[in-house]
Amino acid sequence: QQPVQSPQAVILREGEDAVINCSSSKALYSVHWYRQKHGEAPVFLMILLKGGEQKGHDKISASFNEKKQQSSLYLTASQLSYSGTYFCGTAAGNKLTFGGGTRVLVKP
Amino acid sequence: NAGVTQTPKFQVLKTGQSMTLQCAQDMNHEYMSWYRQDPGMGLRLIHYSVGAGITDQGEVPNGYNVSRSTTEDFPLRLLSAAPSQTSVYFCASSYGGQVGNTIYFGEGSWLTVV
């Protein structure tokens, strides 16, 4: 079953912060985060494997709340290069299922 | 570094035609998969493989066949193309047979069925 992402879209000014949420109705064992620029392939950001785990990639970080079956991606002090569509993916067995994506536009 | 290579990049098919999208990786990854992405939508898993000789269905397998005769190659066959199969197709691979590892995507194949 596909994880649910919110919000569907967000517009930021350069330097602002944003949070993207990913939730699942099923138990989560790992959460992947990817970013896709228009017309390009998704690019790996990070994987969270344990409940409570937090990771960072530049000024993008994520948390994983196993009990709440959700993960959040934090965009801090956003840069123009952060624009794109962010996808979370949840793994069950050998299947990685992606959410519908969150479109992020960072304006100068 | 070739990574994951997909061919062709663009293809136009007529309804009812068949074709094969090629995917090759040079990273010795065991896990390979095919996704489709419709305009403005997320990625949906078509088929995947955890190693040579082993394939399984994903979320949307109907109308597609796969085989995995070697570790490197994972072709996707459209048996009888339909307009509903117009989409961007991404091949992906990861190290090991589990999905707890980084997924590397190919550049995508844009398919239009008329």
Coordinates of N, CA and C in Angstrom, one line a residue:
Chain A
Q1 N 0.8 -1.2 0.0 CA 0.0 0.0 0.0 C 0.9 1.2 0.0
Q2 N 0.5 2.2 -0.8 CA 1.3 3.4 -1.0 C 1.3 4.3 0.2
P3 N 2.5 4.7 0.7 CA 2.5 5.7 1.8 C 1.9 7.0 1.3
V4 N 1.5 7.8 2.3 CA 0.8 9.1 2.0 C 1.7 10.2 2.4
Q5 N 2.0 11.1 1.5 CA 2.8 12.3 1.7 C 2.0 13.5 1.9
S6 N 2.5 14.4 2.7 CA 1.8 15.7 2.9 C 2.9 16.8 3.2
P7 N 2.8 18.0 2.8 CA 1.7 18.4 1.8 C 2.0 18.0 0.4
Q8 N 1.1 18.2 -0.5 CA 1.4 17.8 -1.9 C 2.3 18.8 -2.6
A9 N 2.3 20.0 -2.1 CA 3.2 21.0 -2.7 C 3.5 22.1 -1.7
V10 N 4.6 22.7 -1.8 CA 5.0 23.8 -0.9 C 5.9 24.8 -1.7
I11 N 5.6 26.1 -1.4 CA 6.4 27.1 -2.0 C 7.2 27.8 -0.9
L12 N 8.5 28.0 -1.1 CA 9.3 28.6 0.0 C 10.1 29.8 -0.6
R13 N 10.5 30.7 0.2 CA 11.5 31.7 -0.1 C 12.8 31.1 0.3
E14 N 13.8 31.5 -0.4 CA 15.2 31.0 -0.1 C 15.5 31.3 1.4
G15 N 16.0 30.3 2.2 CA 16.3 30.5 3.6 C 15.2 30.1 4.5
E16 N 14.0 29.8 4.0 CA 12.9 29.3 4.8 C 13.0 27.8 5.1
D17 N 12.3 27.3 6.1 CA 12.2 25.9 6.4 C 10.9 25.3 6.0
A18 N 11.0 24.0 5.8 CA 9.8 23.2 5.5 C 9.9 21.8 6.0
V19 N 8.7 21.2 6.2 CA 8.6 19.8 6.7 C 7.7 19.0 5.7
I20 N 8.2 17.9 5.3 CA 7.4 17.0 4.5 C 7.2 15.7 5.3
N21 N 5.9 15.3 5.3 CA 5.6 14.1 6.1 C 5.2 12.9 5.2
C22 N 5.5 11.7 5.8 CA 5.3 10.5 5.0 C 4.7 9.5 6.1
S23 N 3.5 9.0 5.8 CA 2.9 8.1 6.8 C 2.4 6.9 6.0
S24 N 2.3 5.8 6.8 CA 1.9 4.5 6.3 C 0.9 3.8 7.2
S25 N 0.0 3.1 6.6 CA -1.0 2.4 7.4 C -0.4 1.0 7.8
K26 N 0.7 0.7 7.3 CA 1.4 -0.6 7.6 C 2.6 -0.3 8.5
A27 N 3.1 -1.3 9.2 CA 4.3 -1.1 10.0 C 5.5 -0.8 9.0
L28 N 6.3 0.2 9.5 CA 7.4 0.6 8.7 C 8.7 0.0 9.2
Y29 N 9.5 -0.6 8.3 CA 10.8 -1.1 8.7 C 12.0 -0.3 8.2
S30 N 11.7 0.4 7.1 CA 12.7 1.4 6.6 C 12.0 2.4 5.8
V31 N 12.6 3.6 5.7 CA 12.0 4.7 4.9 C 13.1 5.3 4.1
H32 N 12.8 5.4 2.8 CA 13.8 6.0 1.9 C 13.3 7.4 1.5
W33 N 14.2 8.3 1.2 CA 13.8 9.6 0.7 C 14.7 9.9 -0.5
Y34 N 14.0 10.4 -1.6 CA 14.6 10.7 -2.9 C 14.1 12.1 -3.3
R35 N 14.9 12.7 -4.1 CA 14.5 14.0 -4.8 C 14.6 13.8 -6.3
Q36 N 13.6 14.4 -7.0 CA 13.6 14.3 -8.4 C 13.5 15.7 -9.0
K37 N 14.4 16.1 -9.9 CA 14.3 17.3 -10.6 C 13.5 17.0 -11.9
H38 N 12.9 18.0 -12.4 CA 12.0 17.8 -13.6 C 12.8 17.2 -14.8
G39 N 12.2 16.1 -15.3 CA 12.8 15.5 -16.5 C 14.0 14.6 -16.1
E40 N 14.3 14.4 -14.8 CA 15.5 13.6 -14.4 C 15.0 12.4 -13.6
A41 N 16.0 11.6 -13.3 CA 15.7 10.4 -12.5 C 15.8 10.8 -11.0
P42 N 15.0 10.1 -10.2 CA 15.1 10.3 -8.7 C 16.6 10.1 -8.2
V43 N 16.9 10.9 -7.2 CA 18.3 10.8 -6.7 C 18.1 10.5 -5.2
F44 N 18.9 9.6 -4.7 CA 18.9 9.1 -3.3 C 19.3 10.3 -2.4
L45 N 18.5 10.4 -1.3 CA 18.9 11.4 -0.2 C 19.4 10.6 1.0
M46 N 18.5 9.8 1.5 CA 18.9 9.0 2.7 C 17.9 7.9 3.0
I47 N 18.3 6.9 3.8 CA 17.5 5.8 4.3 C 17.5 5.8 5.8
L48 N 16.4 5.6 6.4 CA 16.3 5.5 7.8 C 15.8 4.0 8.1
L49 N 16.6 3.3 8.9 CA 16.4 1.9 9.1 C 15.8 1.6 10.5
K50 N 15.9 2.5 11.4 CA 15.4 2.2 12.8 C 14.5 3.2 13.3
G51 N 13.6 2.8 14.1 CA 12.7 3.8 14.7 C 13.5 4.7 15.6
G52 N 13.2 6.0 15.4 CA 13.9 7.0 16.2 C 15.2 7.5 15.5
E53 N 15.5 6.9 14.4 CA 16.8 7.3 13.7 C 16.6 8.6 13.1
Q54 N 17.6 9.4 13.1 CA 17.6 10.7 12.4 C 18.9 10.8 11.6
K55 N 18.8 11.3 10.4 CA 19.9 11.5 9.5 C 19.9 12.8 8.9
G56 N 21.1 13.2 8.3 CA 21.2 14.5 7.6 C 21.9 14.4 6.3
H57 N 21.6 15.2 5.4 CA 22.3 15.3 4.1 C 22.3 16.8 3.8
D58 N 23.5 17.4 4.0 CA 23.6 18.9 3.8 C 22.7 19.5 4.9
K59 N 21.8 20.3 4.5 CA 20.8 20.9 5.5 C 19.5 20.2 5.4
I60 N 19.4 19.0 4.8 CA 18.2 18.3 4.8 C 18.3 17.1 5.7
S61 N 17.4 17.0 6.6 CA 17.5 15.9 7.6 C 16.1 15.2 7.7
A62 N 16.1 14.0 8.3 CA 14.9 13.2 8.4 C 14.8 12.5 9.7
S63 N 13.6 12.2 10.1 CA 13.4 11.4 11.3 C 12.4 10.3 11.0
F64 N 12.5 9.3 11.8 CA 11.6 8.1 11.6 C 11.0 7.7 12.9
N65 N 9.7 7.8 13.0 CA 8.9 7.4 14.2 C 8.2 6.1 13.9
E66 N 8.8 5.0 14.4 CA 8.3 3.7 14.0 C 6.9 3.5 14.6
K67 N 6.7 3.9 15.8 CA 5.4 3.7 16.5 C 4.3 4.4 15.8
K68 N 4.6 5.6 15.3 CA 3.6 6.4 14.6 C 3.5 6.0 13.1
Q69 N 4.4 5.1 12.7 CA 4.5 4.7 11.3 C 4.6 5.9 10.4
Q70 N 5.5 6.8 10.7 CA 5.7 7.9 9.9 C 7.1 8.4 9.9
S71 N 7.5 9.2 8.8 CA 8.8 9.8 8.7 C 8.6 11.2 8.3
S72 N 9.5 12.1 8.7 CA 9.4 13.5 8.3 C 10.8 13.9 7.7
L73 N 10.7 14.7 6.6 CA 11.9 15.3 6.0 C 11.9 16.7 6.3
Y74 N 13.0 17.3 6.8 CA 13.2 18.7 7.2 C 14.1 19.4 6.2
L75 N 13.6 20.4 5.5 CA 14.4 21.3 4.7 C 14.7 22.5 5.5
T76 N 16.0 22.7 5.9 CA 16.4 23.8 6.7 C 17.1 24.9 5.9
A77 N 16.8 26.1 6.1 CA 17.5 27.2 5.4 C 17.5 26.9 3.9
S78 N 16.4 26.7 3.3 CA 16.3 26.2 1.9 C 17.1 27.0 0.9
Q79 N 17.6 26.2 0.0 CA 18.4 26.8 -1.1 C 17.6 26.6 -2.4
L80 N 18.0 27.4 -3.4 CA 17.3 27.3 -4.7 C 17.4 25.8 -5.3
S81 N 18.5 25.2 -5.0 CA 18.8 23.8 -5.5 C 17.9 22.8 -4.8
Y82 N 17.2 23.2 -3.8 CA 16.3 22.2 -3.1 C 15.0 22.0 -3.9
S83 N 14.7 22.8 -4.9 CA 13.5 22.7 -5.6 C 13.5 21.3 -6.3
G84 N 12.3 20.8 -6.4 CA 12.1 19.5 -7.0 C 11.0 18.7 -6.3
T85 N 10.8 17.5 -6.7 CA 9.7 16.7 -6.1 C 10.4 15.7 -5.1
Y86 N 9.9 15.6 -3.9 CA 10.5 14.7 -2.9 C 9.6 13.5 -2.7
F87 N 10.2 12.3 -2.8 CA 9.4 11.1 -2.6 C 9.9 10.3 -1.4
C88 N 9.0 9.8 -0.6 CA 9.4 8.8 0.4 C 9.0 7.4 -0.2
G89 N 9.8 6.5 0.3 CA 9.5 5.1 -0.1 C 9.6 4.2 1.1
T90 N 8.6 3.3 1.2 CA 8.6 2.4 2.3 C 8.8 1.0 1.8
A91 N 9.7 0.2 2.5 CA 10.0 -1.1 2.1 C 9.3 -2.2 2.9
A92 N 8.7 -3.1 2.2 CA 8.1 -4.3 2.8 C 8.6 -5.5 2.0
G93 N 9.4 -6.3 2.7 CA 10.1 -7.4 2.0 C 11.0 -6.8 1.0
N94 N 10.9 -7.3 -0.3 CA 11.8 -6.8 -1.3 C 11.1 -5.7 -2.2
K95 N 10.0 -5.2 -1.7 CA 9.2 -4.2 -2.5 C 9.4 -2.8 -1.9
L96 N 9.8 -1.9 -2.7 CA 9.9 -0.5 -2.3 C 8.8 0.3 -2.9
T97 N 7.8 0.8 -2.1 CA 6.7 1.5 -2.6 C 6.8 3.0 -2.3
F98 N 6.6 3.8 -3.3 CA 6.8 5.2 -3.2 C 5.5 6.0 -3.0
G99 N 5.6 7.1 -2.2 CA 4.4 8.0 -2.1 C 4.2 8.8 -3.3
G100 N 3.2 9.6 -3.3 CA 2.8 10.4 -4.5 C 3.7 11.6 -4.7
G101 N 4.5 11.9 -3.8 CA 5.5 13.0 -4.0 C 5.0 14.4 -3.4
T102 N 6.0 15.2 -3.0 CA 5.7 16.6 -2.6 C 6.5 17.5 -3.4
R103 N 5.8 18.4 -4.2 CA 6.5 19.3 -5.0 C 7.0 20.5 -4.2
V104 N 8.3 20.8 -4.3 CA 8.9 21.9 -3.5 C 9.4 22.9 -4.5
L105 N 9.0 24.2 -4.4 CA 9.6 25.3 -5.2 C 10.2 26.3 -4.2
V106 N 11.5 26.5 -4.4 CA 12.2 27.5 -3.6 C 12.4 28.7 -4.5
K107 N 11.9 29.9 -4.1 CA 12.0 31.1 -4.9 C 13.1 32.0 -4.2
P108 N 13.7 32.8 -5.1 CA 14.8 33.8 -4.5 C 14.1 34.8 -3.6
Chain B
N1 N 31.9 6.0 -14.9 CA 30.9 5.2 -14.2 C 29.6 5.2 -15.0
A2 N 29.3 4.0 -15.5 CA 28.1 3.9 -16.3 C 26.9 3.8 -15.4
G3 N 26.9 3.0 -14.3 CA 25.8 2.9 -13.4 C 24.7 2.1 -14.0
V4 N 23.5 2.7 -14.1 CA 22.3 2.0 -14.7 C 22.0 2.7 -16.0
T5 N 22.1 1.9 -17.1 CA 21.9 2.4 -18.4 C 20.6 1.8 -19.0
Q6 N 19.8 2.7 -19.5 CA 18.5 2.4 -20.1 C 18.5 2.8 -21.6
T7 N 18.0 1.9 -22.4 CA 17.7 2.2 -23.8 C 16.4 1.7 -24.3
P8 N 15.7 2.3 -25.2 CA 16.0 3.7 -25.7 C 15.6 4.7 -24.7
K9 N 16.0 6.0 -25.0 CA 15.5 7.1 -24.1 C 14.1 7.6 -24.5
F10 N 13.8 7.5 -25.8 CA 12.5 7.9 -26.3 C 12.0 6.9 -27.3
Q11 N 10.7 6.6 -27.2 CA 10.1 5.7 -28.2 C 8.7 6.0 -28.3
V12 N 8.2 5.9 -29.6 CA 6.8 6.0 -29.9 C 6.4 4.7 -30.5
L13 N 5.3 4.2 -30.0 CA 4.8 2.9 -30.4 C 3.3 3.1 -30.9
K14 N 2.9 2.2 -31.8 CA 1.5 2.2 -32.1 C 0.8 1.1 -31.3
T15 N -0.4 1.3 -31.0 CA -1.2 0.4 -30.2 C -1.1 -1.0 -30.8
G16 N -0.8 -2.0 -29.9 CA -0.7 -3.3 -30.3 C 0.7 -3.8 -30.6
Q17 N 1.6 -2.9 -30.8 CA 3.0 -3.2 -31.1 C 3.7 -3.7 -29.8
S18 N 4.7 -4.5 -29.9 CA 5.5 -4.9 -28.8 C 6.9 -4.3 -28.8
M19 N 7.5 -4.2 -27.7 CA 8.9 -3.7 -27.7 C 9.5 -4.1 -26.4
T20 N 10.8 -4.0 -26.3 CA 11.6 -4.3 -25.1 C 12.4 -3.0 -24.7
L21 N 12.3 -2.6 -23.4 CA 13.1 -1.6 -22.9 C 14.3 -2.3 -22.2
Q22 N 15.5 -1.9 -22.6 CA 16.7 -2.5 -22.1 C 17.2 -1.8 -20.8
C23 N 17.7 -2.6 -19.9 CA 18.3 -2.0 -18.7 C 19.6 -2.8 -18.4
A24 N 20.7 -2.2 -18.1 CA 21.9 -2.8 -17.8 C 22.6 -2.0 -16.7
Q25 N 23.2 -2.8 -15.7 CA 24.0 -2.1 -14.7 C 25.3 -2.8 -14.5
D26 N 26.3 -2.0 -14.2 CA 27.7 -2.5 -14.1 C 28.2 -2.4 -12.7
M27 N 27.3 -2.4 -11.7 CA 27.7 -2.3 -10.3 C 27.6 -3.7 -9.6
N28 N 27.3 -4.7 -10.3 CA 27.2 -6.1 -9.7 C 26.1 -6.1 -8.7
H29 N 25.0 -5.3 -8.9 CA 23.9 -5.3 -8.0 C 23.0 -6.5 -8.2
E30 N 22.5 -7.1 -7.1 CA 21.6 -8.2 -7.2 C 20.2 -7.8 -7.5
Y31 N 19.8 -6.7 -6.8 CA 18.4 -6.3 -6.9 C 18.2 -5.3 -8.1
M32 N 17.2 -5.6 -8.9 CA 16.9 -4.7 -10.0 C 15.4 -4.6 -10.1
S33 N 14.9 -3.5 -10.6 CA 13.5 -3.3 -10.6 C 13.1 -2.3 -11.7
W34 N 11.8 -2.3 -12.1 CA 11.3 -1.4 -13.1 C 10.1 -0.7 -12.4
Y35 N 10.1 0.7 -12.7 CA 9.0 1.5 -12.2 C 8.5 2.3 -13.4
R36 N 7.2 2.7 -13.3 CA 6.7 3.6 -14.2 C 6.2 4.9 -13.5
Q37 N 6.3 6.0 -14.2 CA 5.9 7.2 -13.6 C 5.0 8.0 -14.6
D38 N 3.8 8.1 -14.2 CA 2.9 8.9 -15.1 C 3.0 10.4 -14.7
P39 N 2.6 11.2 -15.7 CA 2.8 12.7 -15.5 C 2.3 13.2 -14.1
G40 N 3.1 13.9 -13.4 CA 2.7 14.4 -12.1 C 2.4 13.4 -11.0
M41 N 2.8 12.2 -11.2 CA 2.5 11.1 -10.3 C 3.8 10.6 -9.7
G42 N 3.6 9.7 -8.7 CA 4.8 9.0 -8.1 C 5.2 7.8 -8.9
L43 N 6.1 7.1 -8.4 CA 6.7 5.9 -9.1 C 5.9 4.6 -8.6
R44 N 5.5 3.8 -9.6 CA 4.8 2.6 -9.3 C 5.7 1.4 -9.7
L45 N 5.8 0.4 -8.9 CA 6.7 -0.8 -9.1 C 6.0 -1.7 -10.1
I46 N 6.7 -2.1 -11.2 CA 6.1 -3.0 -12.2 C 6.5 -4.4 -11.9
H47 N 7.8 -4.7 -11.9 CA 8.4 -6.0 -11.6 C 9.8 -5.7 -11.0
Y48 N 10.2 -6.7 -10.2 CA 11.5 -6.7 -9.6 C 12.2 -8.0 -9.6
S49 N 13.5 -8.0 -9.4 CA 14.3 -9.2 -9.3 C 15.3 -9.1 -8.2
V50 N 15.5 -10.2 -7.5 CA 16.4 -10.2 -6.4 C 17.7 -11.0 -6.8
G51 N 17.8 -11.4 -8.0 CA 19.0 -12.1 -8.5 C 18.7 -12.8 -9.8
A52 N 19.7 -13.2 -10.5 CA 19.6 -13.9 -11.8 C 18.7 -15.1 -11.6
G53 N 17.7 -15.2 -12.6 CA 16.8 -16.3 -12.6 C 15.5 -16.1 -11.7
I54 N 15.5 -15.0 -10.9 CA 14.4 -14.8 -10.0 C 13.7 -13.4 -10.3
T55 N 12.4 -13.5 -10.6 CA 11.6 -12.3 -10.8 C 10.3 -12.4 -10.0
D56 N 9.7 -11.2 -9.8 CA 8.4 -11.2 -9.1 C 7.7 -9.9 -9.5
Q57 N 6.4 -10.0 -9.2 CA 5.5 -8.9 -9.7 C 5.5 -7.8 -8.6
G58 N 5.3 -6.5 -9.1 CA 5.1 -5.4 -8.3 C 3.7 -5.0 -8.2
E59 N 3.4 -3.7 -8.1 CA 2.1 -3.1 -8.0 C 1.3 -3.2 -9.3
V60 N 1.9 -3.0 -10.4 CA 1.2 -2.8 -11.7 C 1.9 -3.7 -12.8
P61 N 1.9 -5.0 -12.7 CA 2.6 -5.9 -13.6 C 1.9 -6.2 -14.9
N62 N 0.6 -6.0 -15.0 CA -0.2 -6.4 -16.1 C 0.3 -5.7 -17.4
G63 N 0.5 -6.5 -18.5 CA 0.9 -6.0 -19.7 C 2.4 -6.0 -19.9
Y64 N 3.1 -6.4 -18.9 CA 4.6 -6.4 -18.9 C 5.2 -7.7 -18.5
N65 N 6.3 -8.1 -19.2 CA 7.1 -9.3 -18.8 C 8.5 -8.9 -18.6
V66 N 9.1 -9.6 -17.7 CA 10.6 -9.4 -17.4 C 11.3 -10.8 -17.4
S67 N 12.6 -10.7 -17.5 CA 13.4 -11.9 -17.3 C 14.7 -11.4 -16.8
R68 N 15.5 -12.3 -16.1 CA 16.8 -11.9 -15.5 C 17.7 -13.1 -15.8
S69 N 18.3 -13.1 -16.9 CA 19.2 -14.2 -17.3 C 20.6 -14.0 -16.8
T70 N 21.0 -12.7 -16.6 CA 22.3 -12.4 -16.0 C 22.1 -11.4 -14.9
T71 N 23.1 -11.2 -14.1 CA 23.1 -10.2 -13.0 C 23.0 -8.8 -13.6
E72 N 23.6 -8.6 -14.8 CA 23.7 -7.2 -15.3 C 22.5 -6.7 -16.0
D73 N 21.7 -7.6 -16.6 CA 20.6 -7.1 -17.5 C 19.2 -7.5 -17.0
F74 N 18.3 -6.6 -17.2 CA 16.9 -6.8 -16.7 C 15.9 -6.1 -17.7
P75 N 15.7 -6.7 -18.8 CA 14.8 -6.1 -19.8 C 13.3 -6.2 -19.5
L76 N 12.6 -5.1 -19.9 CA 11.2 -5.1 -19.7 C 10.5 -5.1 -21.0
R77 N 9.6 -6.1 -21.2 CA 8.9 -6.3 -22.5 C 7.4 -5.9 -22.3
L78 N 7.0 -5.0 -23.3 CA 5.6 -4.7 -23.4 C 5.0 -5.6 -24.5
L79 N 4.1 -6.4 -24.1 CA 3.6 -7.5 -25.0 C 2.7 -6.9 -26.1
S80 N 1.8 -6.0 -25.8 CA 0.9 -5.4 -26.8 C 0.6 -4.0 -26.3
A81 N 1.3 -3.1 -26.8 CA 1.2 -1.7 -26.2 C -0.2 -1.1 -26.3
A82 N -0.5 -0.4 -25.2 CA -1.8 0.3 -25.1 C -1.5 1.7 -24.7
P83 N -2.4 2.6 -25.1 CA -2.2 4.1 -24.7 C -2.0 4.3 -23.2
S84 N -2.6 3.4 -22.4 CA -2.5 3.5 -20.9 C -1.1 3.2 -20.5
Q85 N -0.2 2.7 -21.4 CA 1.1 2.4 -21.0 C 2.1 3.6 -21.4
T86 N 1.5 4.7 -21.9 CA 2.3 5.9 -22.1 C 2.8 6.4 -20.7
S87 N 4.1 6.5 -20.6 CA 4.6 6.8 -19.3 C 6.2 7.0 -19.4
V88 N 6.8 7.3 -18.3 CA 8.2 7.3 -18.2 C 8.6 6.1 -17.4
Y89 N 9.5 5.3 -17.9 CA 9.9 4.1 -17.2 C 11.3 4.2 -16.7
F90 N 11.5 3.8 -15.4 CA 12.8 3.9 -14.8 C 13.2 2.5 -14.3
C91 N 14.4 2.2 -14.7 CA 15.0 1.0 -14.2 C 15.9 1.3 -13.0
A92 N 16.0 0.5 -12.0 CA 16.7 0.8 -10.8 C 17.4 -0.4 -10.3
S93 N 18.5 -0.2 -9.5 CA 19.2 -1.4 -9.0 C 19.8 -1.0 -7.6
S94 N 20.0 -2.0 -6.8 CA 20.6 -1.8 -5.5 C 21.5 -3.0 -5.1
Y95 N 22.5 -2.7 -4.2 CA 23.4 -3.8 -3.8 C 22.6 -4.7 -2.9
G96 N 22.8 -6.0 -3.1 CA 22.2 -7.0 -2.2 C 20.8 -7.2 -2.6
G97 N 20.2 -8.3 -2.1 CA 18.9 -8.7 -2.5 C 17.8 -8.0 -1.6
Q98 N 18.1 -7.2 -0.7 CA 17.1 -6.5 0.1 C 17.0 -5.0 -0.3
V99 N 15.9 -4.5 0.1 CA 15.6 -3.1 -0.2 C 16.0 -2.1 0.9
G100 N 17.0 -2.5 1.7 CA 17.4 -1.6 2.7 C 18.6 -0.8 2.3
N101 N 18.9 -0.8 1.0 CA 20.1 -0.2 0.4 C 19.7 0.9 -0.6
T102 N 20.6 1.8 -0.9 CA 20.4 2.9 -1.8 C 20.0 2.3 -3.2
I103 N 19.0 2.9 -3.7 CA 18.5 2.6 -5.0 C 19.1 3.5 -6.0
Y104 N 19.7 3.0 -7.1 CA 20.3 3.8 -8.2 C 19.3 3.7 -9.4
F105 N 18.9 4.8 -9.9 CA 18.0 4.9 -11.0 C 18.7 5.1 -12.3
G106 N 18.2 4.5 -13.4 CA 18.6 4.9 -14.7 C 18.0 6.3 -15.1
E107 N 18.3 6.8 -16.3 CA 17.9 8.1 -16.7 C 16.5 8.2 -17.2
G108 N 15.9 7.0 -17.4 CA 14.5 6.9 -17.8 C 14.3 6.7 -19.3
S109 N 13.2 6.1 -19.6 CA 12.8 5.9 -21.0 C 11.4 6.4 -21.1
W110 N 11.3 7.4 -22.1 CA 10.0 8.1 -22.3 C 9.2 7.3 -23.4
L111 N 8.1 6.7 -23.1 CA 7.4 5.9 -24.0 C 6.0 6.5 -24.3
T112 N 5.7 6.7 -25.6 CA 4.4 7.2 -26.0 C 3.7 6.1 -26.9
V113 N 2.5 5.7 -26.5 CA 1.7 4.8 -27.3 C 0.6 5.5 -28.0
V114 N 0.5 5.5 -29.3 CA -0.5 6.2 -30.0 C -1.5 5.3 -30.7

